[in-house]
Amino acid sequence: EALTMGLALAAALFGALQLLLERRSSSPMFPAEVFSQRAAVVTYLFGLASGSILFAVLAYVPLFVQGVLHGSPTRAGLALVPLSVTWTAATFTIGWFSRRLGYRTVIISGGALVLAGVATLLLLRASPSQALLYLGMSIIGLGMASIVTAPTLAVQDIMPWSSRAMATAMMQFTRSLGGTFTVTLLGLVVTSRLRQALPPDVEHPGELLDPGRWTTLPPEVLAHSSAALSTGLHLAFWVTTALALAGLLTTLWFPDLRMSASQSLSYTKQQ
C-alpha cells in the first residue's frame, strides 16, 4: 500500500538523518565504542534474529494450537509454558557455564538449540501433536536462555561503564526491531495463503479460532480451512527456521571472550 511504503521511506530517511547528526555531534546519543567492539556488533545483528524468532513463536504457535489443533484459548496459552519454564530454569546456569566455557561456546550452543527447536515445529504439519509442540518449545526455551543472557553479560563485560546502559539498550532495541518486522512479514504470508485457500463458507480467518463456529461448519470445510491455515503457518515456521540458521551462523563471528574478574566476582556474590 502507498501509505505503508511512504511510512517505510520516511523511517529510512529519518534514520539516515539521525546517523548524520550522530556523526557530527560532540556528545552523540550512540557513543562510538558501542559499535567499536566486534562482540557488540555481532550481538546487535544476532539480536535481530533472536527477537524475530521469539516474537514469531509467541505469535504463531498459539495460533497453530487454536486454529489447526482446535484447542481452546487456554490450551493455546499453555503451549507457551514449556518455553517459559525451560528458559527460566536454564537462565540460572548461564553465568556458571559462561565462566567455565566462555561466552562464545554458550552463545553458539544456544543458537544451535534454538535452531533445533524451531526445526521441530516444522514436523507439526506431518504430525500435529501437542507433545511434539511442547518438545520444540522446551528446546527453544533452553536456547533462548543462552542467546539472550550470555550476550548481555558479554557486552556489559567489555563495555566501559559510561556505555553499558546504551549497549544494553541497543540489544533490546534490535530484538524488538527484528520481532516487529518479522511478525508483520509472517502475518502477510499467513494471511495471503488463507485468502487463496479459504472456502466461501468461511468469511473471515478469525472464524477458525472460534470454538462455536467449529460445530456449525461442515466437517470437510473445517478440515480444508484448517489445512490452509496449517500450510500458511508451516511457511511461517520455515521462515523462522531460516532466521534461526542465519542467527547461528552470525554467532560464529563472536570472539572467544572469557568472563572478566569483575563479572565473575559479581556472579559469585549473587550465588
PDB file of C-alpha atoms in Angstrom:
ATOM      1  CA  GLU A   1       0.000   0.000   0.000  1.00  0.00           C
ATOM      2  CA  ALA A   2       1.100   3.555  -0.672  1.00  0.00           C
ATOM      3  CA  LEU A   3       0.753   4.570   2.979  1.00  0.00           C
ATOM      4  CA  THR A   4       2.915   1.688   4.176  1.00  0.00           C
ATOM      5  CA  MET A   5       5.589   2.367   1.575  1.00  0.00           C
ATOM      6  CA  GLY A   6       5.542   6.055   2.406  1.00  0.00           C
ATOM      7  CA  LEU A   7       5.979   5.400   6.120  1.00  0.00           C
ATOM      8  CA  ALA A   8       8.825   2.971   5.434  1.00  0.00           C
ATOM      9  CA  LEU A   9      10.565   5.547   3.231  1.00  0.00           C
ATOM     10  CA  ALA A  10      10.101   8.248   5.852  1.00  0.00           C
ATOM     11  CA  ALA A  11      11.562   5.957   8.523  1.00  0.00           C
ATOM     12  CA  ALA A  12      14.605   5.261   6.334  1.00  0.00           C
ATOM     13  CA  LEU A  13      15.157   8.971   5.659  1.00  0.00           C
ATOM     14  CA  PHE A  14      14.870   9.929   9.309  1.00  0.00           C
ATOM     15  CA  GLY A  15      17.198   7.061  10.219  1.00  0.00           C
ATOM     16  CA  ALA A  16      19.819   8.328   7.772  1.00  0.00           C
ATOM     17  CA  LEU A  17      19.405  11.852   9.142  1.00  0.00           C
ATOM     18  CA  GLN A  18      19.877  10.545  12.676  1.00  0.00           C
ATOM     19  CA  LEU A  19      23.140   8.828  11.706  1.00  0.00           C
ATOM     20  CA  LEU A  20      24.384  12.016  10.044  1.00  0.00           C
ATOM     21  CA  LEU A  21      23.620  14.095  13.129  1.00  0.00           C
ATOM     22  CA  GLU A  22      25.223  11.500  15.385  1.00  0.00           C
ATOM     23  CA  ARG A  23      28.498  11.647  13.433  1.00  0.00           C
ATOM     24  CA  ARG A  24      28.656  15.424  13.756  1.00  0.00           C
ATOM     25  CA  SER A  25      27.611  15.639  17.398  1.00  0.00           C
ATOM     26  CA  SER A  26      30.194  16.242  20.124  1.00  0.00           C
ATOM     27  CA  SER A  27      28.020  14.278  22.549  1.00  0.00           C
ATOM     28  CA  PRO A  28      26.265  11.595  20.467  1.00  0.00           C
ATOM     29  CA  MET A  29      23.384   9.536  21.749  1.00  0.00           C
ATOM     30  CA  PHE A  30      25.183   6.422  20.479  1.00  0.00           C
ATOM     31  CA  PRO A  31      28.856   6.584  21.563  1.00  0.00           C
ATOM     32  CA  ALA A  32      31.391   5.222  19.100  1.00  0.00           C
ATOM     33  CA  GLU A  33      32.513   2.496  21.497  1.00  0.00           C
ATOM     34  CA  VAL A  34      29.026   0.975  21.373  1.00  0.00           C
ATOM     35  CA  PHE A  35      29.800  -0.083  17.795  1.00  0.00           C
ATOM     36  CA  SER A  36      33.570  -0.439  18.003  1.00  0.00           C
ATOM     37  CA  GLN A  37      33.631  -3.888  19.622  1.00  0.00           C
ATOM     38  CA  ARG A  38      33.083  -6.916  17.390  1.00  0.00           C
ATOM     39  CA  ALA A  39      31.248  -8.748  20.150  1.00  0.00           C
ATOM     40  CA  ALA A  40      28.763  -5.901  20.452  1.00  0.00           C
ATOM     41  CA  VAL A  41      28.148  -5.630  16.701  1.00  0.00           C
ATOM     42  CA  VAL A  42      27.629  -9.391  16.393  1.00  0.00           C
ATOM     43  CA  THR A  43      25.255  -9.256  19.346  1.00  0.00           C
ATOM     44  CA  TYR A  44      23.204  -6.492  17.724  1.00  0.00           C
ATOM     45  CA  LEU A  45      22.973  -8.433  14.461  1.00  0.00           C
ATOM     46  CA  PHE A  46      22.111 -11.617  16.277  1.00  0.00           C
ATOM     47  CA  GLY A  47      19.561  -9.676  18.298  1.00  0.00           C
ATOM     48  CA  LEU A  48      17.602  -9.053  15.104  1.00  0.00           C
ATOM     49  CA  ALA A  49      17.374 -12.809  14.557  1.00  0.00           C
ATOM     50  CA  SER A  50      16.673 -13.793  18.163  1.00  0.00           C
ATOM     51  CA  GLY A  51      13.948 -11.166  18.502  1.00  0.00           C
ATOM     52  CA  SER A  52      12.411 -12.307  15.229  1.00  0.00           C
ATOM     53  CA  ILE A  53      12.329 -15.923  16.379  1.00  0.00           C
ATOM     54  CA  LEU A  54      10.902 -15.128  19.799  1.00  0.00           C
ATOM     55  CA  PHE A  55       8.148 -12.851  18.518  1.00  0.00           C
ATOM     56  CA  ALA A  56       7.244 -15.304  15.751  1.00  0.00           C
ATOM     57  CA  VAL A  57       6.960 -18.205  18.178  1.00  0.00           C
ATOM     58  CA  LEU A  58       4.882 -16.189  20.648  1.00  0.00           C
ATOM     59  CA  ALA A  59       2.543 -15.012  17.889  1.00  0.00           C
ATOM     60  CA  TYR A  60       2.046 -18.103  15.736  1.00  0.00           C
ATOM     61  CA  VAL A  61       2.400 -21.155  17.976  1.00  0.00           C
ATOM     62  CA  PRO A  62      -0.818 -20.316  19.904  1.00  0.00           C
ATOM     63  CA  LEU A  63      -2.479 -19.680  16.544  1.00  0.00           C
ATOM     64  CA  PHE A  64      -1.447 -23.170  15.442  1.00  0.00           C
ATOM     65  CA  VAL A  65      -2.874 -24.744  18.593  1.00  0.00           C
ATOM     66  CA  GLN A  66      -6.182 -22.970  18.300  1.00  0.00           C
ATOM     67  CA  GLY A  67      -6.675 -22.923  14.544  1.00  0.00           C
ATOM     68  CA  VAL A  68      -5.122 -26.241  13.474  1.00  0.00           C
ATOM     69  CA  LEU A  69      -5.301 -28.469  16.565  1.00  0.00           C
ATOM     70  CA  HIS A  70      -8.660 -26.887  17.509  1.00  0.00           C
ATOM     71  CA  GLY A  71      -7.552 -26.325  21.061  1.00  0.00           C
ATOM     72  CA  SER A  72      -9.160 -23.911  23.475  1.00  0.00           C
ATOM     73  CA  PRO A  73      -7.639 -20.492  24.208  1.00  0.00           C
ATOM     74  CA  THR A  74      -6.356 -21.977  27.448  1.00  0.00           C
ATOM     75  CA  ARG A  75      -4.501 -24.730  25.580  1.00  0.00           C
ATOM     76  CA  ALA A  76      -3.113 -22.128  23.201  1.00  0.00           C
ATOM     77  CA  GLY A  77      -1.686 -20.218  26.138  1.00  0.00           C
ATOM     78  CA  LEU A  78      -0.344 -23.382  27.755  1.00  0.00           C
ATOM     79  CA  ALA A  79       1.686 -24.040  24.612  1.00  0.00           C
ATOM     80  CA  LEU A  80       3.985 -21.211  25.692  1.00  0.00           C
ATOM     81  CA  VAL A  81       4.544 -22.582  29.196  1.00  0.00           C
ATOM     82  CA  PRO A  82       7.340 -25.051  28.249  1.00  0.00           C
ATOM     83  CA  LEU A  83       9.317 -22.204  26.684  1.00  0.00           C
ATOM     84  CA  SER A  84       8.937 -20.033  29.789  1.00  0.00           C
ATOM     85  CA  VAL A  85       9.791 -22.841  32.204  1.00  0.00           C
ATOM     86  CA  THR A  86      12.925 -24.078  30.428  1.00  0.00           C
ATOM     87  CA  TRP A  87      14.086 -20.511  29.707  1.00  0.00           C
ATOM     88  CA  THR A  88      13.765 -19.534  33.364  1.00  0.00           C
ATOM     89  CA  ALA A  89      15.399 -22.718  34.657  1.00  0.00           C
ATOM     90  CA  ALA A  90      18.308 -22.541  32.209  1.00  0.00           C
ATOM     91  CA  THR A  91      18.980 -18.869  32.928  1.00  0.00           C
ATOM     92  CA  PHE A  92      20.258 -19.773  36.399  1.00  0.00           C
ATOM     93  CA  THR A  93      23.068 -21.824  34.831  1.00  0.00           C
ATOM     94  CA  ILE A  94      24.219 -19.402  32.115  1.00  0.00           C
ATOM     95  CA  GLY A  95      26.577 -17.475  34.385  1.00  0.00           C
ATOM     96  CA  TRP A  96      28.186 -20.698  35.587  1.00  0.00           C
ATOM     97  CA  PHE A  97      28.677 -22.033  32.045  1.00  0.00           C
ATOM     98  CA  SER A  98      29.905 -18.674  30.755  1.00  0.00           C
ATOM     99  CA  ARG A  99      32.536 -18.522  33.467  1.00  0.00           C
ATOM    100  CA  ARG A 100      33.854 -22.011  32.681  1.00  0.00           C
ATOM    101  CA  LEU A 101      33.328 -22.384  28.924  1.00  0.00           C
ATOM    102  CA  GLY A 102      33.446 -18.793  27.710  1.00  0.00           C
ATOM    103  CA  TYR A 103      30.714 -16.668  26.213  1.00  0.00           C
ATOM    104  CA  ARG A 104      31.238 -17.852  22.642  1.00  0.00           C
ATOM    105  CA  THR A 105      30.640 -21.530  23.410  1.00  0.00           C
ATOM    106  CA  VAL A 106      27.485 -20.768  25.372  1.00  0.00           C
ATOM    107  CA  ILE A 107      26.077 -18.468  22.680  1.00  0.00           C
ATOM    108  CA  ILE A 108      26.765 -20.872  19.805  1.00  0.00           C
ATOM    109  CA  SER A 109      25.263 -23.755  21.792  1.00  0.00           C
ATOM    110  CA  GLY A 110      22.178 -21.666  22.459  1.00  0.00           C
ATOM    111  CA  GLY A 111      21.844 -20.779  18.786  1.00  0.00           C
ATOM    112  CA  ALA A 112      22.033 -24.464  17.869  1.00  0.00           C
ATOM    113  CA  LEU A 113      19.327 -25.315  20.410  1.00  0.00           C
ATOM    114  CA  VAL A 114      17.034 -22.601  19.073  1.00  0.00           C
ATOM    115  CA  LEU A 115      17.536 -23.881  15.537  1.00  0.00           C
ATOM    116  CA  ALA A 116      16.747 -27.430  16.646  1.00  0.00           C
ATOM    117  CA  GLY A 117      13.626 -26.293  18.496  1.00  0.00           C
ATOM    118  CA  VAL A 118      12.270 -24.218  15.627  1.00  0.00           C
ATOM    119  CA  ALA A 119      13.029 -27.040  13.178  1.00  0.00           C
ATOM    120  CA  THR A 120      10.933 -29.317  15.394  1.00  0.00           C
ATOM    121  CA  LEU A 121       7.952 -27.069  14.699  1.00  0.00           C
ATOM    122  CA  LEU A 122       8.286 -27.933  11.006  1.00  0.00           C
ATOM    123  CA  LEU A 123       7.329 -31.513  11.877  1.00  0.00           C
ATOM    124  CA  LEU A 124       3.932 -30.378  13.143  1.00  0.00           C
ATOM    125  CA  ARG A 125       2.452 -30.322   9.667  1.00  0.00           C
ATOM    126  CA  ALA A 126       3.004 -34.057   9.221  1.00  0.00           C
ATOM    127  CA  SER A 127       2.466 -34.963  12.897  1.00  0.00           C
ATOM    128  CA  PRO A 128       0.305 -32.271  14.532  1.00  0.00           C
ATOM    129  CA  SER A 129       0.546 -33.262  18.184  1.00  0.00           C
ATOM    130  CA  GLN A 130       0.671 -31.343  21.435  1.00  0.00           C
ATOM    131  CA  ALA A 131       3.600 -33.439  22.692  1.00  0.00           C
ATOM    132  CA  LEU A 132       5.782 -32.576  19.699  1.00  0.00           C
ATOM    133  CA  LEU A 133       4.857 -28.924  20.087  1.00  0.00           C
ATOM    134  CA  TYR A 134       5.823 -28.952  23.769  1.00  0.00           C
ATOM    135  CA  LEU A 135       9.135 -30.602  22.912  1.00  0.00           C
ATOM    136  CA  GLY A 136      10.000 -27.945  20.360  1.00  0.00           C
ATOM    137  CA  MET A 137       9.015 -25.111  22.682  1.00  0.00           C
ATOM    138  CA  SER A 138      11.087 -26.585  25.520  1.00  0.00           C
ATOM    139  CA  ILE A 139      14.174 -26.736  23.317  1.00  0.00           C
ATOM    140  CA  ILE A 140      13.622 -23.171  22.132  1.00  0.00           C
ATOM    141  CA  GLY A 141      13.391 -22.029  25.754  1.00  0.00           C
ATOM    142  CA  LEU A 142      16.715 -23.665  26.589  1.00  0.00           C
ATOM    143  CA  GLY A 143      18.370 -21.946  23.632  1.00  0.00           C
ATOM    144  CA  MET A 144      16.811 -18.554  24.351  1.00  0.00           C
ATOM    145  CA  ALA A 145      18.269 -18.582  27.842  1.00  0.00           C
ATOM    146  CA  SER A 146      21.738 -18.745  26.284  1.00  0.00           C
ATOM    147  CA  ILE A 147      21.336 -16.361  23.366  1.00  0.00           C
ATOM    148  CA  VAL A 148      19.703 -13.646  25.453  1.00  0.00           C
ATOM    149  CA  THR A 149      21.595 -13.859  28.753  1.00  0.00           C
ATOM    150  CA  ALA A 150      25.145 -14.684  27.631  1.00  0.00           C
ATOM    151  CA  PRO A 151      25.432 -11.881  25.008  1.00  0.00           C
ATOM    152  CA  THR A 152      24.100  -9.404  27.554  1.00  0.00           C
ATOM    153  CA  LEU A 153      26.753 -10.452  30.071  1.00  0.00           C
ATOM    154  CA  ALA A 154      29.471 -10.366  27.411  1.00  0.00           C
ATOM    155  CA  VAL A 155      28.646  -6.898  26.079  1.00  0.00           C
ATOM    156  CA  GLN A 156      28.322  -5.448  29.555  1.00  0.00           C
ATOM    157  CA  ASP A 157      31.645  -7.091  30.416  1.00  0.00           C
ATOM    158  CA  ILE A 158      33.607  -5.430  27.591  1.00  0.00           C
ATOM    159  CA  MET A 159      31.932  -2.015  27.592  1.00  0.00           C
ATOM    160  CA  PRO A 160      33.136   0.850  29.785  1.00  0.00           C
ATOM    161  CA  TRP A 161      30.716   1.957  32.479  1.00  0.00           C
ATOM    162  CA  SER A 162      29.810   5.084  30.520  1.00  0.00           C
ATOM    163  CA  SER A 163      28.468   2.997  27.597  1.00  0.00           C
ATOM    164  CA  ARG A 164      26.984  -0.066  29.288  1.00  0.00           C
ATOM    165  CA  ALA A 165      23.471   1.328  29.542  1.00  0.00           C
ATOM    166  CA  MET A 166      23.417   2.344  25.856  1.00  0.00           C
ATOM    167  CA  ALA A 167      24.866  -1.001  24.729  1.00  0.00           C
ATOM    168  CA  THR A 168      22.251  -2.871  26.749  1.00  0.00           C
ATOM    169  CA  ALA A 169      19.503  -0.694  25.298  1.00  0.00           C
ATOM    170  CA  MET A 170      20.795  -1.370  21.778  1.00  0.00           C
ATOM    171  CA  MET A 171      20.469  -5.108  22.378  1.00  0.00           C
ATOM    172  CA  GLN A 172      16.871  -4.697  23.495  1.00  0.00           C
ATOM    173  CA  PHE A 173      16.153  -2.383  20.570  1.00  0.00           C
ATOM    174  CA  THR A 174      17.481  -4.780  17.930  1.00  0.00           C
ATOM    175  CA  ARG A 175      15.441  -7.648  19.373  1.00  0.00           C
ATOM    176  CA  SER A 176      12.279  -5.566  19.344  1.00  0.00           C
ATOM    177  CA  LEU A 177      13.017  -4.279  15.840  1.00  0.00           C
ATOM    178  CA  GLY A 178      13.608  -7.755  14.444  1.00  0.00           C
ATOM    179  CA  GLY A 179      10.495  -9.114  16.104  1.00  0.00           C
ATOM    180  CA  THR A 180       8.287  -6.300  14.846  1.00  0.00           C
ATOM    181  CA  PHE A 181       9.341  -6.655  11.223  1.00  0.00           C
ATOM    182  CA  THR A 182       9.227 -10.451  11.256  1.00  0.00           C
ATOM    183  CA  VAL A 183       5.780 -10.771  12.805  1.00  0.00           C
ATOM    184  CA  THR A 184       4.477  -8.291  10.239  1.00  0.00           C
ATOM    185  CA  LEU A 185       6.098 -10.193   7.367  1.00  0.00           C
ATOM    186  CA  LEU A 186       4.844 -13.556   8.565  1.00  0.00           C
ATOM    187  CA  GLY A 187       1.391 -12.116   9.068  1.00  0.00           C
ATOM    188  CA  LEU A 188       1.356 -11.174   5.391  1.00  0.00           C
ATOM    189  CA  VAL A 189       2.498 -14.685   4.447  1.00  0.00           C
ATOM    190  CA  VAL A 190      -0.161 -16.451   6.527  1.00  0.00           C
ATOM    191  CA  THR A 191      -2.952 -14.073   5.512  1.00  0.00           C
ATOM    192  CA  SER A 192      -2.075 -14.343   1.828  1.00  0.00           C
ATOM    193  CA  ARG A 193      -2.214 -18.129   1.997  1.00  0.00           C
ATOM    194  CA  LEU A 194      -5.558 -18.093   3.777  1.00  0.00           C
ATOM    195  CA  ARG A 195      -7.137 -15.685   1.313  1.00  0.00           C
ATOM    196  CA  GLN A 196      -6.198 -18.003  -1.536  1.00  0.00           C
ATOM    197  CA  ALA A 197      -7.402 -21.219   0.088  1.00  0.00           C
ATOM    198  CA  LEU A 198     -10.338 -20.419   2.369  1.00  0.00           C
ATOM    199  CA  PRO A 199     -13.684 -21.807   1.100  1.00  0.00           C
ATOM    200  CA  PRO A 200     -16.684 -19.498   0.671  1.00  0.00           C
ATOM    201  CA  ASP A 201     -18.272 -20.883   3.849  1.00  0.00           C
ATOM    202  CA  VAL A 202     -15.579 -19.147   5.894  1.00  0.00           C
ATOM    203  CA  GLU A 203     -15.937 -15.389   5.512  1.00  0.00           C
ATOM    204  CA  HIS A 204     -13.092 -14.424   7.858  1.00  0.00           C
ATOM    205  CA  PRO A 205      -9.983 -16.322   9.036  1.00  0.00           C
ATOM    206  CA  GLY A 206     -10.894 -15.458  12.613  1.00  0.00           C
ATOM    207  CA  GLU A 207     -13.730 -17.952  12.408  1.00  0.00           C
ATOM    208  CA  LEU A 208     -11.155 -20.743  12.559  1.00  0.00           C
ATOM    209  CA  LEU A 209     -10.318 -19.654  16.107  1.00  0.00           C
ATOM    210  CA  ASP A 210     -13.923 -19.675  17.323  1.00  0.00           C
ATOM    211  CA  PRO A 211     -14.882 -22.988  19.023  1.00  0.00           C
ATOM    212  CA  GLY A 212     -18.553 -22.178  18.478  1.00  0.00           C
ATOM    213  CA  ARG A 213     -18.002 -21.862  14.739  1.00  0.00           C
ATOM    214  CA  TRP A 214     -16.321 -25.273  14.534  1.00  0.00           C
ATOM    215  CA  THR A 215     -19.605 -27.011  15.307  1.00  0.00           C
ATOM    216  CA  THR A 216     -21.535 -25.143  12.585  1.00  0.00           C
ATOM    217  CA  LEU A 217     -19.090 -25.683   9.732  1.00  0.00           C
ATOM    218  CA  PRO A 218     -19.341 -28.885   7.675  1.00  0.00           C
ATOM    219  CA  PRO A 219     -16.510 -31.280   8.635  1.00  0.00           C
ATOM    220  CA  GLU A 220     -14.942 -31.173   5.193  1.00  0.00           C
ATOM    221  CA  VAL A 221     -14.964 -27.356   5.167  1.00  0.00           C
ATOM    222  CA  LEU A 222     -13.417 -27.219   8.627  1.00  0.00           C
ATOM    223  CA  ALA A 223     -10.725 -29.711   7.607  1.00  0.00           C
ATOM    224  CA  HIS A 224      -9.945 -27.791   4.406  1.00  0.00           C
ATOM    225  CA  SER A 225      -9.769 -24.465   6.263  1.00  0.00           C
ATOM    226  CA  SER A 226      -7.530 -25.894   8.980  1.00  0.00           C
ATOM    227  CA  ALA A 227      -5.248 -27.352   6.319  1.00  0.00           C
ATOM    228  CA  ALA A 228      -4.981 -23.948   4.654  1.00  0.00           C
ATOM    229  CA  LEU A 229      -4.046 -22.351   7.976  1.00  0.00           C
ATOM    230  CA  SER A 230      -1.565 -25.154   8.660  1.00  0.00           C
ATOM    231  CA  THR A 231       0.093 -24.512   5.294  1.00  0.00           C
ATOM    232  CA  GLY A 232       0.410 -20.802   5.986  1.00  0.00           C
ATOM    233  CA  LEU A 233       1.852 -21.401   9.440  1.00  0.00           C
ATOM    234  CA  HIS A 234       4.204 -24.017   8.024  1.00  0.00           C
ATOM    235  CA  LEU A 235       5.608 -21.366   5.692  1.00  0.00           C
ATOM    236  CA  ALA A 236       5.952 -19.039   8.663  1.00  0.00           C
ATOM    237  CA  PHE A 237       7.868 -21.721  10.575  1.00  0.00           C
ATOM    238  CA  TRP A 238      10.140 -22.214   7.564  1.00  0.00           C
ATOM    239  CA  VAL A 239      10.985 -18.514   7.571  1.00  0.00           C
ATOM    240  CA  THR A 240      11.607 -18.687  11.318  1.00  0.00           C
ATOM    241  CA  THR A 241      13.900 -21.679  10.822  1.00  0.00           C
ATOM    242  CA  ALA A 242      15.859 -19.786   8.179  1.00  0.00           C
ATOM    243  CA  LEU A 243      16.253 -16.882  10.610  1.00  0.00           C
ATOM    244  CA  ALA A 244      17.449 -19.285  13.309  1.00  0.00           C
ATOM    245  CA  LEU A 245      20.052 -20.663  10.897  1.00  0.00           C
ATOM    246  CA  ALA A 246      21.170 -17.152   9.971  1.00  0.00           C
ATOM    247  CA  GLY A 247      21.432 -16.296  13.656  1.00  0.00           C
ATOM    248  CA  LEU A 248      23.509 -19.391  14.367  1.00  0.00           C
ATOM    249  CA  LEU A 249      25.889 -18.525  11.534  1.00  0.00           C
ATOM    250  CA  THR A 250      26.177 -14.988  12.913  1.00  0.00           C
ATOM    251  CA  THR A 251      27.273 -16.294  16.313  1.00  0.00           C
ATOM    252  CA  LEU A 252      30.293 -17.952  14.694  1.00  0.00           C
ATOM    253  CA  TRP A 253      31.830 -14.451  14.358  1.00  0.00           C
ATOM    254  CA  PHE A 254      31.516 -13.847  18.083  1.00  0.00           C
ATOM    255  CA  PRO A 255      35.017 -13.524  19.589  1.00  0.00           C
ATOM    256  CA  ASP A 256      36.299 -16.002  22.144  1.00  0.00           C
ATOM    257  CA  LEU A 257      35.734 -13.949  25.291  1.00  0.00           C
ATOM    258  CA  ARG A 258      36.101 -15.096  28.867  1.00  0.00           C
ATOM    259  CA  MET A 259      34.249 -13.693  31.826  1.00  0.00           C
ATOM    260  CA  SER A 260      36.286 -10.938  33.434  1.00  0.00           C
ATOM    261  CA  ALA A 261      37.273 -10.983  37.081  1.00  0.00           C
ATOM    262  CA  SER A 262      34.693  -8.294  37.920  1.00  0.00           C
ATOM    263  CA  GLN A 263      31.835 -10.213  36.298  1.00  0.00           C
ATOM    264  CA  SER A 264      32.997 -13.450  37.894  1.00  0.00           C
ATOM    265  CA  LEU A 265      33.156 -11.795  41.306  1.00  0.00           C
ATOM    266  CA  SER A 266      29.684 -10.326  40.848  1.00  0.00           C
ATOM    267  CA  TYR A 267      28.328 -13.737  39.815  1.00  0.00           C
ATOM    268  CA  THR A 268      29.940 -15.411  42.830  1.00  0.00           C
ATOM    269  CA  LYS A 269      28.435 -12.881  45.222  1.00  0.00           C
ATOM    270  CA  GLN A 270      24.969 -13.434  43.734  1.00  0.00           C
ATOM    271  CA  GLN A 271      25.309 -17.168  44.414  1.00  0.00           C
TER     272      GLN A 271
END
